């Protein structure tokens, strides 16, 4: 059992998620209902999507502090362009392209002049947040366009299980990322770069190209996160998701991905994002004050990193 | 709308009476702002008196629409009969409010209106335009013969309350937005640190100031610290809004000329009472209920009714 946990980083988090779901199902009447579980997933969607991009960056032993800010700028672009008469598909595309463009600049600076990702994305966070506020002109913009809010569309399976289009899209994105990381040469290169950049270089991997490609993919993911956000709350607000970058890092860490790079999985991150949402919902329904919920999440983060350290020590 | 009314009737018969307790949810903008703490404590106390259960949730920061939506959803899951909400953004959480109302839950906005206003069943709030106007009128009267030279410490850009107070103040003091007598304005997000920095910067180019508008008392504290550091404290009439106990003490100490007191306790108590009434009899409140404002100042000026700080200290919050 212990060996399985150590070998497959997503197993530990999955067990933790299962335990949390069980505990809340037994201790509250309202947690284990089909529509509440559906809500928990919906509540984790935007952070879960941001965390997917974050995982890719962290696997290369980087970190992205600007991801949520990029998504917020994306929501504003999409909303304002449509309000200004641009067709919705074009606005959506431009919003996503701008997200990719910003990520490309970040990736270019990180790989081109070898600056630490922490510093580059910290700068980007400040720039993009300011750009979003300037562009918004101190306003927030309600969104009524059907395409922009499409990911919030609800369907019922078997008559009572509520799902949204956004859930389906997130699942597909996670599966694609999982496949790319575990079944393709690109995926092996990403892990290799994160594990030991020199060893990767010496074994003939094009390190810069690999890292740059990761930022580009992450940018695409952040653009889609913007779309997810409009499906969830149809309102583009320059003040939204102020803690989204840290929340996404929390999901990655809880999912068992190592902050030192090279180890972890996107499926773990999916579980990590769900753990946060399950805690928030379950503890709320158990009547625990939200500040204590933050304490619980914080403790879990530290435990998760300790487990990572411990398992690394064992492997080395 | 007709469908909502119909389903609400059904809900009052079944919902919330399962365990015999009336459940009321409260969603504030944040957990930490003293104004919302006072509102929450008053709601809890009133719920206790009425034998109701109060579940209090909040966003993480001002503008956390996503967090408020999740809080609303969680309250619906817990089967509350009534939700009291102070919307961070007037439009951001309308979808979640609509879903709650479709389930027959009474939704009342406290402190901040939604846009459109009828997205909620009723609103219990300060008339913020009026609050701003009173602040402006008092400052103008306190200036006497002096021509106003105004600096404005605003709230958050785009905030409904912020705009209403700002516009009200300009009306009250008799200036327009573009008047050259408005020497400068800065956003402070109602934060003391930001307000101090903003005022320090404004004073670099507007030392002739004699009147200051502030969005709330934390902004007033920050602004006053900067004025004091420049030795301008005695020459400038500072006005504020809120009615927190610290703010009233600051007026008593002569730091600002006045503050306009709001009544979060009343908003919360009225909200809880309306929720209890709704569960018991199915009666819904509607429209905008002004919970009132009172000017707190120790120096009377002609034409403005004010209470002194002794009264203020008895009625302040936080």
XYZ file of C-alpha atoms in Angstrom:
634
model
C 0.000 0.000 0.000
C 2.701 2.409 1.059
C 4.695 1.506 -2.011
C 1.696 2.243 -4.220
C 1.176 5.610 -2.560
C 4.809 6.498 -3.068
C 4.957 5.330 -6.650
C 1.713 6.923 -7.813
C 1.475 10.437 -6.436
C -2.267 10.754 -7.160
C -3.252 7.844 -4.915
C -2.610 9.574 -1.589
C -4.651 12.658 -2.505
C -7.428 10.455 -3.907
C -7.611 8.618 -0.581
C -7.747 11.957 1.250
C -10.549 13.125 -1.034
C -12.461 9.911 -0.469
C -12.028 10.215 3.295
C -13.283 13.821 3.256
C -16.317 12.902 1.154
C -17.104 9.994 3.485
C -16.758 12.049 6.651
C -18.980 14.853 5.369
C -21.526 12.372 4.022
C -21.817 10.781 7.441
C -21.762 13.949 9.528
C -24.106 16.191 7.539
C -27.477 15.546 5.913
C -26.910 17.938 3.064
C -23.470 17.085 1.687
C -24.039 13.779 -0.090
C -26.815 14.810 -2.435
C -26.488 14.676 -6.204
C -26.953 18.380 -6.686
C -24.572 19.344 -3.890
C -21.825 17.099 -5.250
C -22.462 18.666 -8.639
C -22.065 22.110 -7.065
C -18.802 21.111 -5.430
C -17.417 20.196 -8.836
C -18.725 23.435 -10.355
C -17.156 25.428 -7.528
C -13.778 23.862 -8.278
C -13.890 24.379 -12.047
C -12.114 27.692 -12.547
C -9.387 27.034 -9.999
C -9.175 23.461 -11.283
C -8.592 24.713 -14.818
C -6.026 27.294 -13.703
C -4.370 24.523 -11.686
C -4.021 22.359 -14.791
C -1.838 25.008 -16.424
C -0.077 25.576 -13.108
C 0.755 21.850 -12.874
C 2.458 21.870 -16.268
C 4.578 24.876 -15.284
C 5.434 23.406 -11.866
C 6.424 20.082 -13.451
C 9.193 21.994 -15.264
C 10.228 23.242 -11.786
C 8.723 26.658 -12.524
C 5.751 28.435 -10.935
C 3.124 30.756 -12.377
C 1.902 33.602 -10.205
C 0.148 35.378 -13.073
C -2.281 32.668 -14.171
C -5.433 33.996 -12.492
C -4.667 37.571 -13.561
C -4.333 36.404 -17.159
C -7.704 34.664 -16.927
C -9.298 37.799 -15.440
C -7.932 39.896 -18.305
C -9.343 37.247 -20.653
C -12.834 37.560 -19.167
C -12.721 41.347 -19.531
C -11.562 41.141 -23.148
C -14.268 38.666 -24.073
C -16.997 40.624 -22.300
C -16.005 44.062 -23.552
C -15.412 42.980 -27.126
C -18.887 41.453 -27.293
C -20.422 44.562 -25.712
C -18.586 46.591 -28.354
C -20.181 44.601 -31.157
C -17.521 41.967 -31.897
C -19.032 38.573 -32.641
C -18.862 36.198 -29.702
C -16.753 33.463 -31.358
C -14.181 36.069 -32.398
C -14.180 37.658 -28.926
C -13.684 34.251 -27.336
C -10.855 33.461 -29.715
C -9.155 36.832 -29.141
C -9.452 36.426 -25.364
C -7.764 33.032 -25.550
C -5.127 34.294 -28.001
C -4.204 37.172 -25.699
C -3.820 34.681 -22.843
C -1.518 32.573 -25.004
C 0.362 35.704 -26.073
C 1.038 36.776 -22.503
C 2.149 33.259 -21.592
C 4.411 33.285 -24.634
C 6.102 36.452 -23.407
C 6.542 34.889 -19.963
C 7.935 31.696 -21.488
C 10.167 33.686 -23.812
C 11.690 35.680 -20.968
C 12.082 32.596 -18.757
C 13.793 30.528 -21.443
C 15.400 33.313 -23.463
C 17.339 35.031 -20.703
C 17.054 32.341 -18.038
C 15.286 34.380 -15.380
C 13.567 32.541 -12.495
C 9.887 31.899 -13.321
C 8.894 33.149 -9.857
C 10.290 36.600 -10.645
C 9.054 36.774 -14.217
C 5.512 35.716 -13.337
C 5.494 38.002 -10.284
C 6.211 40.875 -12.651
C 3.619 39.580 -15.082
C 1.050 39.356 -12.269
C 1.508 43.049 -11.514
C 1.478 44.102 -15.151
C -1.513 42.008 -16.176
C -3.558 42.977 -13.099
C -2.928 46.640 -13.858
C -3.686 46.131 -17.550
C -6.989 44.461 -16.663
C -7.946 47.346 -14.382
C -6.946 49.949 -16.940
C -8.848 48.138 -19.671
C -11.895 47.754 -17.433
C -11.904 51.466 -16.587
C -12.984 50.707 -13.050
C -16.108 48.873 -14.176
C -17.285 45.302 -14.223
C -19.186 44.001 -17.227
C -22.246 41.733 -17.121
C -22.210 39.035 -19.771
C -25.394 37.799 -21.416
C -23.972 36.292 -24.596
C -24.868 32.616 -24.877
C -21.539 31.461 -26.234
C -19.546 33.218 -23.514
C -21.712 31.693 -20.770
C -22.056 28.370 -22.604
C -19.844 26.433 -20.162
C -22.343 27.154 -17.398
C -25.133 25.399 -19.302
C -26.732 22.694 -17.163
C -27.873 19.279 -18.199
C -29.441 16.531 -16.151
C -28.214 12.958 -16.427
C -30.605 10.189 -15.398
C -33.056 12.945 -14.576
C -31.364 14.187 -11.406
C -27.566 14.373 -11.670
C -26.746 17.950 -12.606
C -23.741 18.466 -14.869
C -22.498 21.499 -16.772
C -20.781 21.740 -20.113
C -17.812 23.237 -18.251
C -17.365 20.044 -16.234
C -17.212 18.035 -19.433
C -14.666 20.400 -20.956
C -12.483 20.337 -17.835
C -12.537 16.554 -17.816
C -11.550 16.410 -21.479
C -8.712 18.890 -20.896
C -7.404 16.879 -17.969
C -7.538 13.659 -19.956
C -5.699 15.225 -22.890
C -3.024 16.611 -20.563
C -2.721 13.271 -18.786
C -2.311 11.493 -22.112
C 0.234 14.008 -23.395
C 2.291 13.819 -20.204
C 2.307 10.057 -19.821
C 2.117 8.711 -23.356
C 4.118 11.091 -25.541
C 7.754 12.074 -25.963
C 6.795 15.662 -25.111
C 5.476 14.503 -21.749
C 8.655 12.614 -20.941
C 10.668 15.703 -21.849
C 8.588 17.871 -19.502
C 9.266 15.529 -16.570
C 12.948 15.215 -17.534
C 13.443 18.994 -17.644
C 11.808 19.375 -14.252
C 13.799 16.573 -12.693
C 17.239 17.662 -13.750
C 17.659 20.318 -16.377
C 21.341 19.547 -17.043
C 20.732 15.822 -17.406
C 17.876 16.586 -19.783
C 20.089 18.866 -21.853
C 22.864 16.293 -21.989
C 20.469 13.590 -23.106
C 19.592 15.702 -26.129
C 16.274 17.192 -25.060
C 15.634 20.658 -26.453
C 15.133 22.181 -23.025
C 14.172 25.710 -24.039
C 11.714 24.570 -26.651
C 10.086 22.177 -24.181
C 9.713 24.823 -21.469
C 8.397 27.394 -23.942
C 5.827 24.893 -25.213
C 4.660 24.329 -21.647
C 4.018 28.070 -21.176
C 2.118 28.221 -24.468
C -0.110 25.304 -23.471
C -0.594 26.876 -20.032
C -1.649 30.141 -21.723
C -4.252 28.264 -23.739
C -5.519 26.662 -20.530
C -5.759 30.072 -18.780
C -7.753 31.417 -21.725
C -10.167 28.538 -21.333
C -10.256 29.217 -17.584
C -11.514 32.712 -18.464
C -14.304 31.105 -20.458
C -15.031 28.767 -17.535
C -15.215 31.770 -15.214
C -17.847 33.491 -17.384
C -19.888 30.297 -17.400
C -19.787 30.249 -13.628
C -20.306 33.958 -12.885
C -21.481 35.825 -15.997
C -19.755 39.017 -15.014
C -16.251 40.162 -15.946
C -14.814 41.848 -12.856
C -11.266 43.268 -12.686
C -11.210 42.501 -8.942
C -12.073 38.806 -9.319
C -9.805 35.859 -8.428
C -7.295 37.858 -6.404
C -6.131 34.665 -4.713
C -6.591 32.458 -7.786
C -2.843 31.985 -8.320
C -2.299 30.765 -4.757
C -5.490 28.681 -4.854
C -4.236 26.959 -7.987
C -0.862 26.259 -6.347
C -2.756 24.828 -3.357
C -4.616 22.442 -5.657
C -1.367 21.371 -7.324
C 0.364 20.721 -4.005
C -2.620 18.875 -2.521
C -2.619 16.784 -5.685
C 0.817 15.488 -4.833
C 2.836 17.329 -7.462
C 6.250 18.321 -6.194
C 6.993 22.046 -6.085
C 10.574 21.095 -6.911
C 9.435 19.887 -10.330
C 9.616 16.654 -12.261
C 7.191 14.681 -10.136
C 3.427 14.637 -10.017
C 0.414 14.287 -12.211
C -2.445 16.305 -13.586
C -4.933 13.751 -12.286
C -3.556 14.458 -8.815
C -4.211 18.154 -9.399
C -7.802 17.393 -10.388
C -8.169 15.587 -7.068
C -6.427 18.460 -5.266
C -8.852 21.033 -6.685
C -11.750 18.838 -5.605
C -10.310 18.449 -2.092
C -10.368 22.229 -1.613
C -13.962 22.507 -2.826
C -15.098 19.485 -0.782
C -13.525 20.952 2.369
C -15.136 24.333 1.747
C -18.585 22.878 1.119
C -18.477 20.135 3.746
C -17.095 22.307 6.539
C -19.637 25.018 5.689
C -22.431 22.505 5.948
C -21.016 21.209 9.193
C -21.283 24.774 10.468
C -17.550 25.510 10.730
C -16.507 29.148 10.377
C -14.797 29.900 7.054
C -11.616 31.107 8.751
C -11.205 27.654 10.304
C -11.754 26.182 6.866
C -8.729 28.132 5.680
C -6.766 26.784 8.641
C -7.719 23.239 7.621
C -6.683 23.825 4.019
C -3.376 25.306 5.155
C -2.613 22.343 7.389
C -3.348 19.970 4.518
C -0.977 21.875 2.223
C 1.858 21.536 4.727
C 1.086 17.844 5.224
C 1.092 17.317 1.457
C 4.518 18.931 1.068
C 5.821 16.924 4.024
C 4.636 13.721 2.338
C 6.392 14.796 -0.852
C 9.629 15.453 1.053
C 9.338 12.180 2.916
C 8.739 10.122 -0.224
C 11.602 11.877 -2.022
C 13.937 11.040 0.811
C 12.873 7.428 0.627
C 13.448 7.248 -3.096
C 16.812 8.922 -3.116
C -41.995 36.195 -11.321
C -45.401 34.582 -10.824
C -43.721 31.178 -10.730
C -41.381 32.348 -7.997
C -44.209 33.560 -5.827
C -46.061 30.303 -6.319
C -43.167 28.037 -5.415
C -42.303 30.169 -2.399
C -45.702 29.462 -0.958
C -45.049 25.763 -1.233
C -41.636 26.129 0.288
C -42.917 27.857 3.388
C -45.059 24.853 4.144
C -42.306 22.266 3.965
C -38.885 23.836 4.013
C -37.001 24.554 7.181
C -39.689 23.154 9.400
C -38.201 19.677 9.207
C -36.365 20.208 12.448
C -38.675 22.945 13.631
C -36.028 25.644 13.267
C -36.110 28.665 11.000
C -32.871 28.851 9.004
C -31.512 32.166 7.785
C -28.323 32.527 5.742
C -26.141 35.625 5.628
C -23.509 36.320 2.962
C -21.328 39.387 3.545
C -18.640 40.852 1.282
C -15.828 39.781 3.619
C -15.373 38.284 7.089
C -13.024 40.903 8.380
C -14.422 44.385 7.705
C -15.768 45.692 11.055
C -18.934 46.899 9.325
C -19.774 43.369 8.231
C -18.706 41.941 11.572
C -21.202 44.287 13.266
C -23.853 43.285 10.756
C -23.181 39.588 11.353
C -23.168 39.882 15.147
C -26.443 41.816 15.102
C -28.018 39.235 12.789
C -26.872 36.438 15.108
C -28.267 38.186 18.152
C -31.607 38.842 16.485
C -31.804 35.247 15.212
C -31.176 34.044 18.772
C -34.025 36.214 20.052
C -36.405 34.898 17.404
C -35.427 31.255 17.842
C -33.916 31.085 14.353
C -30.614 29.604 13.233
C -28.216 31.946 11.426
C -25.551 30.611 9.065
C -23.017 33.321 8.221
C -20.742 33.046 5.178
C -18.634 35.572 3.277
C -16.476 36.244 0.259
C -12.707 36.325 0.737
C -12.183 39.882 -0.499
C -14.221 42.767 -1.826
C -15.053 41.732 -5.399
C -15.010 37.962 -4.735
C -18.152 37.206 -6.779
C -17.190 33.569 -7.200
C -16.890 33.143 -3.429
C -20.268 34.778 -2.840
C -21.904 32.556 -5.462
C -20.461 29.452 -3.795
C -21.691 30.727 -0.415
C -25.213 31.268 -1.801
C -25.206 27.769 -3.288
C -24.074 26.231 -0.041
C -26.860 27.994 1.831
C -29.447 26.698 -0.648
C -28.055 23.193 -0.065
C -28.511 23.616 3.642
C -32.175 24.383 3.172
C -32.317 27.948 4.455
C -35.636 29.794 4.216
C -34.139 33.249 3.798
C -30.840 34.590 2.482
C -29.530 38.025 3.456
C -26.724 39.158 1.157
C -24.473 42.212 0.813
C -23.503 41.889 -2.864
C -19.848 42.599 -3.617
C -20.880 43.512 -7.110
C -24.354 44.651 -8.118
C -24.593 42.253 -11.051
C -22.033 39.499 -10.371
C -24.159 37.155 -8.307
C -27.578 37.613 -9.903
C -27.625 34.066 -11.327
C -27.134 32.489 -7.921
C -29.755 34.793 -6.382
C -32.220 33.815 -9.102
C -31.652 30.117 -8.471
C -32.219 30.583 -4.748
C -35.438 32.492 -5.353
C -36.645 29.824 -7.764
C -36.385 27.380 -4.884
C -38.720 29.576 -2.899
C -36.090 31.227 -0.746
C -36.627 34.834 0.284
C -33.590 36.905 -0.738
C -32.953 40.308 0.812
C -30.047 42.583 -0.132
C -28.466 44.366 2.817
C -26.248 47.464 2.578
C -25.762 47.334 -1.229
C -28.402 47.292 -3.942
C -28.436 44.839 -6.806
C -28.805 45.990 -10.380
C -31.627 45.608 -11.389
C -33.026 46.345 -7.952
C -35.823 43.780 -8.279
C -33.332 40.890 -8.635
C -33.933 40.490 -4.898
C -37.215 40.482 -2.999
C -36.271 43.527 -0.950
C -33.333 45.774 -0.017
C -32.552 47.124 3.455
C -29.767 49.646 3.107
C -28.400 53.076 3.721
C -29.470 55.679 1.169
C -25.870 56.309 0.175
C -26.615 59.283 -2.057
C -28.258 60.906 0.955
C -25.292 59.973 3.172
C -22.892 61.586 0.715
C -25.085 64.652 0.360
C -25.225 65.237 4.128
C -21.450 64.891 4.322
C -21.028 67.445 1.517
C -23.547 69.896 2.990
C -21.896 69.775 6.403
C -18.403 70.274 5.002
C -19.629 73.245 2.954
C -21.306 74.774 6.009
C -18.211 74.148 8.163
C -16.027 75.926 5.599
C -18.098 79.066 6.136
C -16.891 81.818 3.798
C -13.959 79.851 2.438
C -14.175 78.618 -1.168
C -13.924 74.830 -1.164
C -10.633 73.328 -2.376
C -11.514 69.654 -2.358
C -9.601 66.378 -2.329
C -11.574 63.142 -2.593
C -10.558 59.768 -1.158
C -12.858 57.447 -3.097
C -13.703 53.779 -2.553
C -13.358 51.122 -5.238
C -13.802 52.092 -8.870
C -17.187 50.977 -10.154
C -18.684 50.206 -6.746
C -22.332 51.237 -6.505
C -22.100 52.513 -2.946
C -18.871 54.339 -3.772
C -20.380 56.178 -6.717
C -23.536 57.107 -4.833
C -21.606 58.632 -1.933
C -19.155 60.391 -4.232
C -21.941 61.937 -6.329
C -23.972 62.761 -3.239
C -21.015 64.590 -1.695
C -20.452 66.695 -4.806
C -24.152 67.633 -4.835
C -24.036 68.474 -1.152
C -20.980 70.715 -1.383
C -22.268 72.211 -4.637
C -19.499 71.236 -7.052
C -19.457 69.292 -10.298
C -17.136 66.445 -11.181
C -14.982 68.581 -13.485
C -14.911 71.727 -11.339
C -11.343 73.025 -10.896
C -12.087 73.335 -7.171
C -11.925 69.546 -7.093
C -8.157 69.428 -6.774
C -7.824 65.663 -7.041
C -9.301 62.262 -6.289
C -7.860 58.796 -5.713
C -9.221 55.296 -5.203
C -8.459 53.862 -1.771
C -10.626 50.709 -1.688
C -11.639 52.014 1.726
C -8.256 50.913 3.025
C -6.378 53.013 5.577
C -2.908 52.325 4.196
C -3.889 53.068 0.628
C -5.753 56.172 1.737
C -2.718 57.521 3.587
C -0.499 56.960 0.605
C -3.081 58.487 -1.740
C -3.386 61.601 0.431
C 0.391 61.958 0.748
C 0.644 61.929 -3.017
C -2.289 64.275 -3.562
C -0.825 66.784 -1.103
C 2.335 66.970 -3.159
C 0.413 68.937 -5.747
C -2.618 70.228 -3.835
C -1.372 71.798 -0.615
C -4.111 74.438 -0.873
C -6.717 71.878 0.151
C -9.295 72.877 2.757
C -11.932 70.151 2.343
C -11.641 66.363 2.176
C -14.231 63.772 1.211
C -13.636 60.196 2.400
C -15.546 57.080 1.383
C -15.424 55.638 4.902
C -13.664 56.000 8.231
C -10.619 53.844 7.485
C -9.978 56.086 4.461
C -10.513 59.122 6.704
C -7.927 57.813 9.207
C -5.368 57.322 6.450
C -6.107 60.710 4.946
C -5.932 62.473 8.302
C -2.545 60.910 9.106
C -1.152 62.375 5.887
C -2.702 65.799 6.588
C -1.307 65.794 10.102
C 2.171 64.915 8.871
C 2.006 67.942 6.561
C 0.767 70.172 9.393
C -2.546 70.713 7.643
C -4.798 69.018 10.196
C -6.258 72.286 11.560
C -6.820 73.917 8.191
C -8.805 71.154 6.536
C -12.412 70.027 7.097
C -12.535 66.247 6.784
C -15.856 64.458 6.410
C -16.579 60.752 6.504
C -19.288 58.105 6.515
C -19.822 54.942 8.593
C -20.478 55.513 12.290
C -18.008 52.950 13.601
C -17.046 53.589 17.244
C -13.461 54.427 16.309
C -14.764 56.902 13.751
C -17.027 58.579 16.288
C -14.103 58.852 18.747
C -12.043 60.438 15.970
C -14.783 63.034 15.470
C -14.840 63.610 19.235
C -11.063 64.137 19.155
C -11.524 66.717 16.421
C -9.746 64.749 13.720
C -12.684 64.986 11.346
C -15.540 67.464 11.449
C -18.244 64.854 11.064
C -19.152 61.343 10.170
C -22.463 60.140 8.791
C -23.615 57.153 10.800
C -25.075 54.101 9.109
C -27.040 51.450 10.954
C -25.801 47.960 10.049
C -27.444 46.564 13.179
C -30.787 47.798 11.955
C -30.208 46.316 8.481
C -29.365 42.953 10.003
C -32.158 42.972 12.574
C -34.776 44.010 10.040
C -33.483 41.358 7.628
C -33.667 38.588 10.217
C -37.105 39.730 11.390
C -38.375 39.743 7.798
C -36.976 36.238 7.293
C -38.656 34.933 10.435
C -41.927 36.586 9.436
C -41.648 35.032 5.975
C -41.223 31.500 7.336
C -44.053 31.917 9.827
C -46.639 33.584 7.613
C -45.302 33.530 4.036
C -45.328 37.340 3.964
C -42.547 38.821 1.830
C -41.054 42.294 2.186
C -40.481 44.278 -1.003
C -38.796 47.382 -2.385
C -36.090 49.561 -0.842
C -36.167 50.217 2.881
C -33.948 53.099 3.929
C -32.347 52.166 7.239
C -31.476 55.802 7.805
C -28.411 57.948 8.424
C -27.511 60.411 11.163
C -24.872 63.132 11.050
C -22.508 62.865 14.030
C -20.690 66.129 14.788
C -19.865 68.187 17.863
C -19.899 71.593 16.190
C -23.389 72.554 15.060
C -23.635 74.205 11.655
C -26.725 76.025 10.408
C -29.275 74.015 8.476
C -28.075 70.521 9.334
C -29.510 68.317 12.046
C -26.757 66.466 13.855
C -26.298 64.360 16.974
C -23.226 64.884 19.148
C -20.498 62.311 19.705
C -21.901 61.330 23.111
C -25.016 60.089 21.306
C -22.764 58.686 18.610
C -20.765 56.608 21.084
C -23.961 55.101 22.441
C -25.201 54.132 18.996
C -21.995 53.347 17.105
C -21.059 49.890 15.841
C -17.837 47.872 15.719
